[in-house]
Coordinates of C-alpha atoms in Angstrom, one line a residue:
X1 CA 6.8 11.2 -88.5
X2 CA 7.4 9.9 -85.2
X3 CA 7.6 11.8 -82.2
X4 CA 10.5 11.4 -79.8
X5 CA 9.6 10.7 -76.3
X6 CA 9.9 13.5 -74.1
X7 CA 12.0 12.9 -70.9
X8 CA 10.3 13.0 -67.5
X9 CA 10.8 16.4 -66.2
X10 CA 13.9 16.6 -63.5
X11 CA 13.2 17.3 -60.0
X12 CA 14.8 19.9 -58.3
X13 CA 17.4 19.4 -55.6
X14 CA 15.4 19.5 -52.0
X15 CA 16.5 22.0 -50.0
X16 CA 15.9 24.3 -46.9
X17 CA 14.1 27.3 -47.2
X18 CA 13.8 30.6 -45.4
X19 CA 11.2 29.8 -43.8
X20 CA 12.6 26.3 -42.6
X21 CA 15.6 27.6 -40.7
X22 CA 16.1 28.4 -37.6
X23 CA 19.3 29.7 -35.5
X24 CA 20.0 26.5 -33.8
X25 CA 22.3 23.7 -35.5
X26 CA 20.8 21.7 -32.7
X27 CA 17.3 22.6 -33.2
X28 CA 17.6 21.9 -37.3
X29 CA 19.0 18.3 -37.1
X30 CA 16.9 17.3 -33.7
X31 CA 14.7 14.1 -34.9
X32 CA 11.9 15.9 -33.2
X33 CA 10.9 19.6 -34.4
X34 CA 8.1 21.7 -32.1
X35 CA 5.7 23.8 -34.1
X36 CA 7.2 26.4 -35.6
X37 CA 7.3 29.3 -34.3
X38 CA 8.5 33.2 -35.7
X39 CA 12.6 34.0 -35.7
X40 CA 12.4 36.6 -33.1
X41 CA 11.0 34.4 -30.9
X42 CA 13.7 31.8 -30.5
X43 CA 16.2 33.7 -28.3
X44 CA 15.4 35.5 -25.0
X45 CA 17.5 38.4 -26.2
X46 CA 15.1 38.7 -29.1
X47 CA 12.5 38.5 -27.1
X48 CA 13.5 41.7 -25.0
X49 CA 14.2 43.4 -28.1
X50 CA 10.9 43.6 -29.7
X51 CA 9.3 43.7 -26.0
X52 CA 10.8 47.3 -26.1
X53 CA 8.9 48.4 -29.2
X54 CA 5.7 46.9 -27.3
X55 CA 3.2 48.3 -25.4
X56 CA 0.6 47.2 -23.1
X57 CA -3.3 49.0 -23.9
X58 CA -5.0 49.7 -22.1
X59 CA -2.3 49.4 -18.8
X60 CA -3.9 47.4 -16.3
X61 CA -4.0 49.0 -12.6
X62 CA -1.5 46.9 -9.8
X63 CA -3.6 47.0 -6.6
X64 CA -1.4 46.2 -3.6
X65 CA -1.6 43.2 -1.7
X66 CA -3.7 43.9 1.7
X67 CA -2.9 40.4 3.1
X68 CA -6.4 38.9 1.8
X69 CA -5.9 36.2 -0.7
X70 CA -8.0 36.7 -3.7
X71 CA -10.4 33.9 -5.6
X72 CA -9.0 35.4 -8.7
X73 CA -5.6 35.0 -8.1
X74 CA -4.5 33.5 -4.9
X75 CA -1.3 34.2 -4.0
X76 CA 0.8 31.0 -3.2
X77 CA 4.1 30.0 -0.6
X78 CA 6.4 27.6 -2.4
X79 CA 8.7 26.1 0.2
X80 CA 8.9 22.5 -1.0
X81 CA 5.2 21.9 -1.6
X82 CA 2.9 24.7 -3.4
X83 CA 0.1 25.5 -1.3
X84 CA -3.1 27.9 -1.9
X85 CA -3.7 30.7 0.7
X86 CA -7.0 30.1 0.5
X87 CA -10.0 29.3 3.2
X88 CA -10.3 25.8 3.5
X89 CA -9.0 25.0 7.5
X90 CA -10.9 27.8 8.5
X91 CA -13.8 28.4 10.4
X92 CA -16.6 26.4 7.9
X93 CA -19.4 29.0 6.3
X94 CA -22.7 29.1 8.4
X95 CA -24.9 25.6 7.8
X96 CA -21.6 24.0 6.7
X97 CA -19.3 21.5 8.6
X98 CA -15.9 21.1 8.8
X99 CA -14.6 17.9 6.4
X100 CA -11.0 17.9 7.2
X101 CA -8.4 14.5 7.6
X102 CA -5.6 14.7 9.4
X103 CA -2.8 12.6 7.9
X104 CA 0.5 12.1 9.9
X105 CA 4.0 10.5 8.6
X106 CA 6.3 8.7 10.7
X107 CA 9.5 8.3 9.0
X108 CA 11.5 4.9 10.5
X109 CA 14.1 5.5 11.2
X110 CA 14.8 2.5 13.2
X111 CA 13.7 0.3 10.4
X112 CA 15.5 0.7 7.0
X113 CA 14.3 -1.3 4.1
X114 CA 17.3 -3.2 2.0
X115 CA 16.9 -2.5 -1.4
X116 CA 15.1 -5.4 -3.8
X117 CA 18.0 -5.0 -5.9
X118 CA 20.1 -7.8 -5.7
X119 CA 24.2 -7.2 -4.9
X120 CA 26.8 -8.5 -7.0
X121 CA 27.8 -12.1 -6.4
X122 CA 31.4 -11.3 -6.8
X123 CA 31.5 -10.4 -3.1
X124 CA 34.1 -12.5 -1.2
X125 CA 32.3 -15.1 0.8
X126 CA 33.1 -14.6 4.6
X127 CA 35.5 -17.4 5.8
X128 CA 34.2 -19.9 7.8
X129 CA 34.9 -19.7 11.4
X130 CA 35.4 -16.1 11.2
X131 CA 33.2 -15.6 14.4
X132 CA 30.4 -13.7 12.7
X133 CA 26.9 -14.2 14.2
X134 CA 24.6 -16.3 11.6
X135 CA 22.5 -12.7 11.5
X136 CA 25.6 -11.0 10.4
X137 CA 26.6 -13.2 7.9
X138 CA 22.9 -13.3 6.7
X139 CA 22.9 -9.6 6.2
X140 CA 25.8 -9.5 3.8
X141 CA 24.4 -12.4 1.8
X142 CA 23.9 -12.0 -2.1
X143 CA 20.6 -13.5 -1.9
X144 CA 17.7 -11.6 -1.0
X145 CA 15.8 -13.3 2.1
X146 CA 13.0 -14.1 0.2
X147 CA 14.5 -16.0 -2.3
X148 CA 14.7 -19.5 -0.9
X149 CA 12.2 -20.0 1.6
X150 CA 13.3 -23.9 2.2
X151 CA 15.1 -26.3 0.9
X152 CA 12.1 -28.8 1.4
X153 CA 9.6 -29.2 -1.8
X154 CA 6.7 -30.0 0.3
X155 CA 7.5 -26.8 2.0
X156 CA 7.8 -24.7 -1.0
X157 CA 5.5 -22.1 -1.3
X158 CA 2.6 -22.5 -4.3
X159 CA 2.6 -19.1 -5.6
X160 CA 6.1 -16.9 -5.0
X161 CA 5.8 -14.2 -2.8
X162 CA 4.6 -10.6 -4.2
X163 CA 7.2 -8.1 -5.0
X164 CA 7.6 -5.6 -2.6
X165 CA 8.1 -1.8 -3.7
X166 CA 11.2 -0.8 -4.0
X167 CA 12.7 1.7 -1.2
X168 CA 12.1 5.1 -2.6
X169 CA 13.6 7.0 0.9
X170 CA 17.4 5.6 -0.7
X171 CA 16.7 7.6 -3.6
X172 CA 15.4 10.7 -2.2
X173 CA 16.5 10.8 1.2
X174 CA 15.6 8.6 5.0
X175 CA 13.3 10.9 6.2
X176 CA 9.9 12.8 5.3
X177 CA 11.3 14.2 2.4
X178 CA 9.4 17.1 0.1
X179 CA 9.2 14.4 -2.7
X180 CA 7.4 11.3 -0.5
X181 CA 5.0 14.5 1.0
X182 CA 3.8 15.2 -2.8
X183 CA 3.8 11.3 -3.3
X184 CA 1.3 11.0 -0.9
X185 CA -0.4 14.2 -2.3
X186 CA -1.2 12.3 -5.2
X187 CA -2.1 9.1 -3.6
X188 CA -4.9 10.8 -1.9
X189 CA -5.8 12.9 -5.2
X190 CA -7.0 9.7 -6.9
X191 CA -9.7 9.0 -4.0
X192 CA -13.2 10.2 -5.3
X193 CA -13.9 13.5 -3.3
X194 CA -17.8 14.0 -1.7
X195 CA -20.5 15.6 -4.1
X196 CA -19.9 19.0 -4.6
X197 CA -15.9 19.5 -4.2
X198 CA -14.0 19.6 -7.0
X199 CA -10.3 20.1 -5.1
X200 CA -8.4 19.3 -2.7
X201 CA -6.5 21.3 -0.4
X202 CA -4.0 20.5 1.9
X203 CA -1.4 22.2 4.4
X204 CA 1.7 20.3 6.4
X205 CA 4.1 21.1 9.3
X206 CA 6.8 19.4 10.9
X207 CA 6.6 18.1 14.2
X208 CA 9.7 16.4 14.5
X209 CA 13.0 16.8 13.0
X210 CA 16.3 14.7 13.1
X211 CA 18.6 15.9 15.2
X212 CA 21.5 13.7 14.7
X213 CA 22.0 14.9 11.3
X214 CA 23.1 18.3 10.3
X215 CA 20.2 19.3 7.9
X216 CA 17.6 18.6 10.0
X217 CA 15.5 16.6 8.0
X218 CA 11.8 16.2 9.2
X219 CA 10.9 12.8 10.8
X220 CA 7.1 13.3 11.3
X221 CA 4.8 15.7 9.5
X222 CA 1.3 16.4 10.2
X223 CA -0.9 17.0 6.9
X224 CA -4.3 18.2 6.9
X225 CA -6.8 17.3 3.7
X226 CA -9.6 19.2 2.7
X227 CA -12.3 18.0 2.1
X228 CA -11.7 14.3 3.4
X229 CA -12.8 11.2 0.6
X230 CA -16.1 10.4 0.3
X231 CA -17.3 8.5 2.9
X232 CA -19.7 6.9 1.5
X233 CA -17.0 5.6 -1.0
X234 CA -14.9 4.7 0.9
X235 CA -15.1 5.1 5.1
X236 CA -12.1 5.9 6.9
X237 CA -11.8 2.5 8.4
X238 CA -11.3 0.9 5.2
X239 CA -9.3 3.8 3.9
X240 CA -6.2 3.0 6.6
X241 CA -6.4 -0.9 5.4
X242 CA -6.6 0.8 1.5
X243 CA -3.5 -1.3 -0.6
X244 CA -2.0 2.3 -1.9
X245 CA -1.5 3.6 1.8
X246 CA 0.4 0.2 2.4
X247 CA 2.4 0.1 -0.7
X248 CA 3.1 3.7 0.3
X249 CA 4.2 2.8 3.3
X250 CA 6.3 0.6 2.2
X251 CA 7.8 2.3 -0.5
X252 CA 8.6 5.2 1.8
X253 CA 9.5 3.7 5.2
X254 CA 7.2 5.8 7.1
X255 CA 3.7 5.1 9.0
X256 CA 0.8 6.4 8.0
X257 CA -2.1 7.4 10.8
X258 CA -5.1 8.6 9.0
X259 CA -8.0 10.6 11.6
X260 CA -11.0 12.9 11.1
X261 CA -9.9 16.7 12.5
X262 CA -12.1 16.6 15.6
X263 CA -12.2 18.3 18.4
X264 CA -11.3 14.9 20.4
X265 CA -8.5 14.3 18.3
X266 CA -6.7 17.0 19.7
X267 CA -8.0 16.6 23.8
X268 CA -7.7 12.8 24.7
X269 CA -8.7 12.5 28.8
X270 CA -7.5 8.4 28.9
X271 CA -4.9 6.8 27.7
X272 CA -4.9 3.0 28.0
X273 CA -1.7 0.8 27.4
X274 CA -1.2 -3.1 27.6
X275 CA 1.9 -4.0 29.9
X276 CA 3.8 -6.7 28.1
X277 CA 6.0 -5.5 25.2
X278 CA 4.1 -2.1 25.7
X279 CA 5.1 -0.3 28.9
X280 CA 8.2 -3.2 29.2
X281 CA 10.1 -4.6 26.8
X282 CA 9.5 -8.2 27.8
X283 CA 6.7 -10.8 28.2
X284 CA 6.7 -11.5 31.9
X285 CA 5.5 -14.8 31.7
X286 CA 8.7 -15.5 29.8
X287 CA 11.1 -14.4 32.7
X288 CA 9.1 -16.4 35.3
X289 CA 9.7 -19.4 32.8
X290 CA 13.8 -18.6 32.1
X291 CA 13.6 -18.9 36.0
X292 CA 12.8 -22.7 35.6
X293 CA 15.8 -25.0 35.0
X294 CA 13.7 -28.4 35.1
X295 CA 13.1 -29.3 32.6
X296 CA 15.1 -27.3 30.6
X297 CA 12.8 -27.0 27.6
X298 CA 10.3 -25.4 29.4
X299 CA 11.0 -21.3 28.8
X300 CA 11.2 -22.4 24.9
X301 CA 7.7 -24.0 25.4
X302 CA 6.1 -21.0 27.4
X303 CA 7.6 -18.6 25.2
X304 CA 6.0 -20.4 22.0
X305 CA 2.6 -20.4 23.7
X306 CA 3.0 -17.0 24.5
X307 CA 3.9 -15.7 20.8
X308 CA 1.4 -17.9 19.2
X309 CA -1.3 -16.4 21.6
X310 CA -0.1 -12.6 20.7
X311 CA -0.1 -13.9 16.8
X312 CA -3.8 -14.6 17.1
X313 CA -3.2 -18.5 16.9
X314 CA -4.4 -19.4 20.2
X315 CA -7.4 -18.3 21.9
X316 CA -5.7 -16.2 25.0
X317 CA -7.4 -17.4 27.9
X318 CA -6.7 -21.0 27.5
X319 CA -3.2 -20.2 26.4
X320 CA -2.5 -17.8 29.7
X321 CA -4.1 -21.0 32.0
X322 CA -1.8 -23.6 30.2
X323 CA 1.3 -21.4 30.5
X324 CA 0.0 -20.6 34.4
X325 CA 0.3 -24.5 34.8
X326 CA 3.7 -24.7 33.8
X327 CA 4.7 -22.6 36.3
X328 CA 3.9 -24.6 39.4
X329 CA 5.8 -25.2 42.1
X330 CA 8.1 -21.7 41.6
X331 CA 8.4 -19.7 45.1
X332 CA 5.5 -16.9 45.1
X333 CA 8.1 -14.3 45.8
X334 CA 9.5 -14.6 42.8
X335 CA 7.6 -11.7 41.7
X336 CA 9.6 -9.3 43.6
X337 CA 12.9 -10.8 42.4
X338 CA 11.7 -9.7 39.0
X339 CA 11.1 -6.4 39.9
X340 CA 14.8 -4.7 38.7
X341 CA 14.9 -7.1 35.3
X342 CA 11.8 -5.6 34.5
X343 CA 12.6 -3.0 31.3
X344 CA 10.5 0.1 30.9
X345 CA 10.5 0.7 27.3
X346 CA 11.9 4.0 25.9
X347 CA 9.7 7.0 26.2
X348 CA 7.5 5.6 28.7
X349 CA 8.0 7.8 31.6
X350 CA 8.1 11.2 29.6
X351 CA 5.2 10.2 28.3
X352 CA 2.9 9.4 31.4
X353 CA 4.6 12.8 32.7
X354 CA 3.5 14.3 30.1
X355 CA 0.2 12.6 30.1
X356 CA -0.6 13.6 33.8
X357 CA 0.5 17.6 33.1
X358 CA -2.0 17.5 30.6
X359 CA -4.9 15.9 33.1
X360 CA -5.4 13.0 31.1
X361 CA -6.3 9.7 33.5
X362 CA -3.6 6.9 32.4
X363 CA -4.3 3.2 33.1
X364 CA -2.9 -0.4 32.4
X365 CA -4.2 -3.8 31.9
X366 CA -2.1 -6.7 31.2
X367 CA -3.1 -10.2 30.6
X368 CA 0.0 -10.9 32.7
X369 CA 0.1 -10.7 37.0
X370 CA -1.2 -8.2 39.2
X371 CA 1.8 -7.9 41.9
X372 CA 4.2 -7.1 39.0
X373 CA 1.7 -4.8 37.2
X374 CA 0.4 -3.0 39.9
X375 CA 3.9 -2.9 41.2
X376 CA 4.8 -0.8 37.9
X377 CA 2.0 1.5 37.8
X378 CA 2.8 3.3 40.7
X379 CA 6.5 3.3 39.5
X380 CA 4.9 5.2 36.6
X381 CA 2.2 6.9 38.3
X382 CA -0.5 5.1 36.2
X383 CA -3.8 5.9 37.7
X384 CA -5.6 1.9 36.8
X385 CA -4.2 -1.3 36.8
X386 CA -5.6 -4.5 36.5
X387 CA -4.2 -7.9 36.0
X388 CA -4.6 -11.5 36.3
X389 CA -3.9 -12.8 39.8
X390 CA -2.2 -16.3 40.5
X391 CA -3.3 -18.8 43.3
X392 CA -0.3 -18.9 46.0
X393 CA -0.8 -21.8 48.2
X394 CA -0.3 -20.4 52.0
X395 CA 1.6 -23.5 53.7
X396 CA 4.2 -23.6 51.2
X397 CA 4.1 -20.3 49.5
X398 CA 4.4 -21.6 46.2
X399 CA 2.2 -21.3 43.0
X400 CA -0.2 -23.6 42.4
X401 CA -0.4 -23.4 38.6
X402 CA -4.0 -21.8 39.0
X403 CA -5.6 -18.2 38.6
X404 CA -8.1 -16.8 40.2
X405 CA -11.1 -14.9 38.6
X406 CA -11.5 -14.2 35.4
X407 CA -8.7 -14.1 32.9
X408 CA -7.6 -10.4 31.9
X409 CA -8.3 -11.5 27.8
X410 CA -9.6 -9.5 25.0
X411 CA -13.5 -9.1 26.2
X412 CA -12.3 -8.3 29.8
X413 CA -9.5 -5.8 28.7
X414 CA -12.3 -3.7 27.0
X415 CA -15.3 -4.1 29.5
X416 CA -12.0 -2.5 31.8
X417 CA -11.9 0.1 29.4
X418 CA -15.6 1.1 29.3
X419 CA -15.7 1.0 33.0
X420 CA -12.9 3.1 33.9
X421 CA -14.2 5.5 31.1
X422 CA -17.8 5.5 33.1
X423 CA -16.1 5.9 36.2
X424 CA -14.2 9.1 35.1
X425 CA -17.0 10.4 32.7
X426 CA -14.9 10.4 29.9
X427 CA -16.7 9.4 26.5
X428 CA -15.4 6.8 24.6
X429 CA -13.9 9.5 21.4
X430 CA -11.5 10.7 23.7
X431 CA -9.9 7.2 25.0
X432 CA -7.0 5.8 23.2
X433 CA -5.7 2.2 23.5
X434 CA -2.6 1.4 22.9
X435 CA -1.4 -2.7 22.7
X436 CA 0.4 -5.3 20.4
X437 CA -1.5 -8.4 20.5
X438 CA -4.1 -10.1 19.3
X439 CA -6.2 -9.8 22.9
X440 CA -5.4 -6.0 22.8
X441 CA -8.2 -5.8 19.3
X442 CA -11.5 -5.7 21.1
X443 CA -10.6 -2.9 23.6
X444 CA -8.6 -0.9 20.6
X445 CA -11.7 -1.4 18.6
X446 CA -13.7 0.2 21.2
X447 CA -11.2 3.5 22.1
X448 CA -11.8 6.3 20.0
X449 CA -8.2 6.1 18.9
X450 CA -6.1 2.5 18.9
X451 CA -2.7 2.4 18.5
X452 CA -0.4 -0.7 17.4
X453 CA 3.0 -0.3 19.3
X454 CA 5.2 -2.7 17.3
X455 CA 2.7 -4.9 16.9
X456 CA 2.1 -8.3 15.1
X457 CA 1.2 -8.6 11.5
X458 CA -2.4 -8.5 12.3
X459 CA -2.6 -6.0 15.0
X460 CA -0.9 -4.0 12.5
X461 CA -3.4 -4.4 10.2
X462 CA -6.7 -4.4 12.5
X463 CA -5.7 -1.2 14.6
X464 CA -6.7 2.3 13.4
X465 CA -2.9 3.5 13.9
X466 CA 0.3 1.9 14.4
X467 CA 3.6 3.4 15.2
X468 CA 7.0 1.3 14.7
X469 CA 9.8 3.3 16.1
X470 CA 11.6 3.5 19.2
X471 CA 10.2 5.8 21.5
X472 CA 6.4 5.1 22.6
X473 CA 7.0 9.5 23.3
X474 CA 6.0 9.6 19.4
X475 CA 2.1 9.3 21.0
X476 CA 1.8 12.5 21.2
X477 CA 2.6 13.6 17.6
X478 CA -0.9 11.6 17.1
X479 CA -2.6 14.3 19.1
X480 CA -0.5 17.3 17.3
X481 CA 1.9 18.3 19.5
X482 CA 5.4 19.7 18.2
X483 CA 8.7 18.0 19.3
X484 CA 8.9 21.6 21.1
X485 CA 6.0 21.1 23.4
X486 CA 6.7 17.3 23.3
X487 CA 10.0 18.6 25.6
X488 CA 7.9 21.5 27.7
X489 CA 5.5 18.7 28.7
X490 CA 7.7 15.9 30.0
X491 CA 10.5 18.3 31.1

């Protein structure tokens, strides 16, 4: 007798158990479910229920706090950034020495970044003759700047330029903000730290706030780093040129200046400064051209010597003599007549005020003339000055295209250096240079500190700082003084 076949046995109906609920409607139907974890401990008010049942054994003692941080547990301030009470910008233990860098952000305010994103094309094309300047109607282009270089194939560049980072100071605010300070935090956590540390602390203040707005955002802040990054990964020179500091800089709008905590950092006793577009706004050689009307190309051909020369294109001394040739035959007292165009750049004459209160010995040397730059040194009250002096021929009074001496370039500008700094006994660690052109290099290179003052590219990128904003005051942030004492000193 056959046997029937028996029926596969009927699954039961799936379905949620005890054990699988929860309170939450949300928390059952979310596509991603945490470990699970006991009822009572879903709810906060749960929570304090069954803590009231609880009870702590043995009860630990509460010591109170005698203003000593402890290793154990450090107290902590959290006021924007999270910093450890801790020891390390003290005094360093006996047979130690003190590893500290001294970072400080300069927001630029002067300088705002446009956005890589492009605008809408919808916008309404300005008519045409509507008056605009051709850097006005630039500005409210939909295209970017970078997009069409040229119109000329030949001209067309092989590779397309590399993205820039996009503006983060839109996003979180145009100044120092809390978020670009921990930004930078990080970027200097990924550095490799010398053998034998394993963190790194760090500690920041605000030197200088904005006082146009009504928050008062910080503009520079000074952060120290303890201990520095290895130098024997990676010096300090080649950490200022490092790609993440630029990108940072970029991304943020700020400037970064990177310097060992020394003593000398703090206690500069000279402070040398290039003339043209340093202490003045102009290039002098390019008013005593303007002043030519024959032939009328000619300021357009000195003034395109002269930027070449400050790019790094032209080796200076034969540029300055070509440009001195061009000049011939113009009345030797013109250099008086340019006396009142001359335009001291903003911030200058706080600063050597401020400078002389604090004892340090100031001096210029221009690669342009002596009668205007000695002329604006005692205007200042600059201790040095040196320049190049023109031949002026005595029957007719006139220049004679030629200059006598040597030629106020690059080598000479830092043999000047040295030898004031002998004269004074002043070592070079606590000289600073300050310049923008390619001939300023050698005698930055040789100050303990050189400064870029809205510089060229290359300057930019050669000089151990560089500040981009515009007030050449900002100087003395670089040594660590407040926007408070900033005003008691050149009051």
């Amino acid at each position: 007798m056959s046997q029937e076949p028996q029926s596969p046995s009927r699954q039961g109906r799936p379905s949620m158990t005890a054990s699988m609920r929860s309170s939450s409607f949300l928390r059952e139907h979310q596509q991603y479910r945490p470990p699970s974890k006991p009822e009572n401990h879903y709810g906060i008010d749960t929570v304090v229920e069954d803590l009231q049942a609880t009870s702590v054994s043995p009860p630990r003692e509460i010591s109170p706090f005698k203003g000593i941080p402890s290793a154990e547990n450090p107290p902590r301030i959290v006021d924007g950034q999270s910093h450890e009470l801790s020891h390390p910008n003290c005094t360093p233990l006996p047979g130690a020495s003190t590893n500290r860098l001294i970072a400080t952000l300069f927001y630029k305010s002067t300088n705002p970044r446009v956005s890589n994103a492009i605008p809408s094309p919808q916008r309404n094309p300005s008519p045409k003759g509507s008056g605009q300047s051709p850097s006005v109607r630039a500005a409210d282009s939909d295209l970017p700047p970078t997009m069409a270089p040229t119109s000329k194939l030949d001209d067309f560049p092989l590779e397309p330029p590399a993205t820039e980072p996009e503006p983060l100071d839109h996003l979180y605010g145009a100044n120092v903000s809390p978020m670009c300070i921990a930004s930078f935090l990080h970027l200097m956590s990924t550095f490799p730290l010398p053998a034998g540390s394993t963190d790194l602390h760090s500690s920041h203040r605000c030197l200088k706030i904005d006082q146009s707005h009504q928050e008062h955002h910080p503009t520079v802040v000074e952060l120290t780093l303890s201990p520095a990054p290895a130098s024997d990964y990676l010096p300090l020179k080649d950490l200022r040129k490092h790609e993440l500091i630029y990108r940072f800089e970029r991304e943020w709008n700020v400037d970064v200046a990177l310097r060992a905590d020394t003593l000398w950092r703090r206690y500069p006793r000279l402070v040398v400064f290039d003339m043209d577009s340093t202490l003045i706004t102009q290039e002098v050689i390019d008013l005593l051209a303007a002043t030519i009307k024959d032939p009328p190309d000619l300021a357009a051909r000195v003034a395109d010597i002269t930027h070449r020369a400050m790019m790094g294109e032209l080796e200076f001394d034969s540029a300055f003599r070509e440009r001195v040739k061009l000049l011939a035959g113009l009345p030797g007292t013109l250099f008086n007549e340019l006396r009142p165009v001359l335009d001291v750049t903003n911030g200058v004459r706080p600063l050597i005020k401020a400078l002389k209160r604090l004892g340090v010995k100031t001096a210029v040397l221009s690669g342009g003339f002596l009668p205007l730059t000695s002329w604006l040194a005692g205007e200042l009250g600059i201790d040095y000055a040196h320049a190049n002096e023109v031949v002026i021929d005595e029957q007719t009074g006139k220049l004679t295209g030629e200059v006598k001496g040597r030629i106020v370039g690059k080598e000479r500008k830092r043999e000047l250096l040295i030898e004031i700094a002998e004269k004074e006994g002043i070592a070079l660690e606590q000289v600073v240079a300050v310049g923008d052109g390619a001939n300023d290099l050698l005698m930055m290179e040789a100050a303990g500190l050189g400064v870029a003052w809205n510089a060229k590219p290359m300057v930019q990128m050669e000089a151990s700082s560089r500040l981009n904003g515009d007030s050449l005051l900002d100087l003395l942030h670089l040594f660590g003084f407040t926007e408070e004492e900033v005003r008691q000193l050149s009051a």
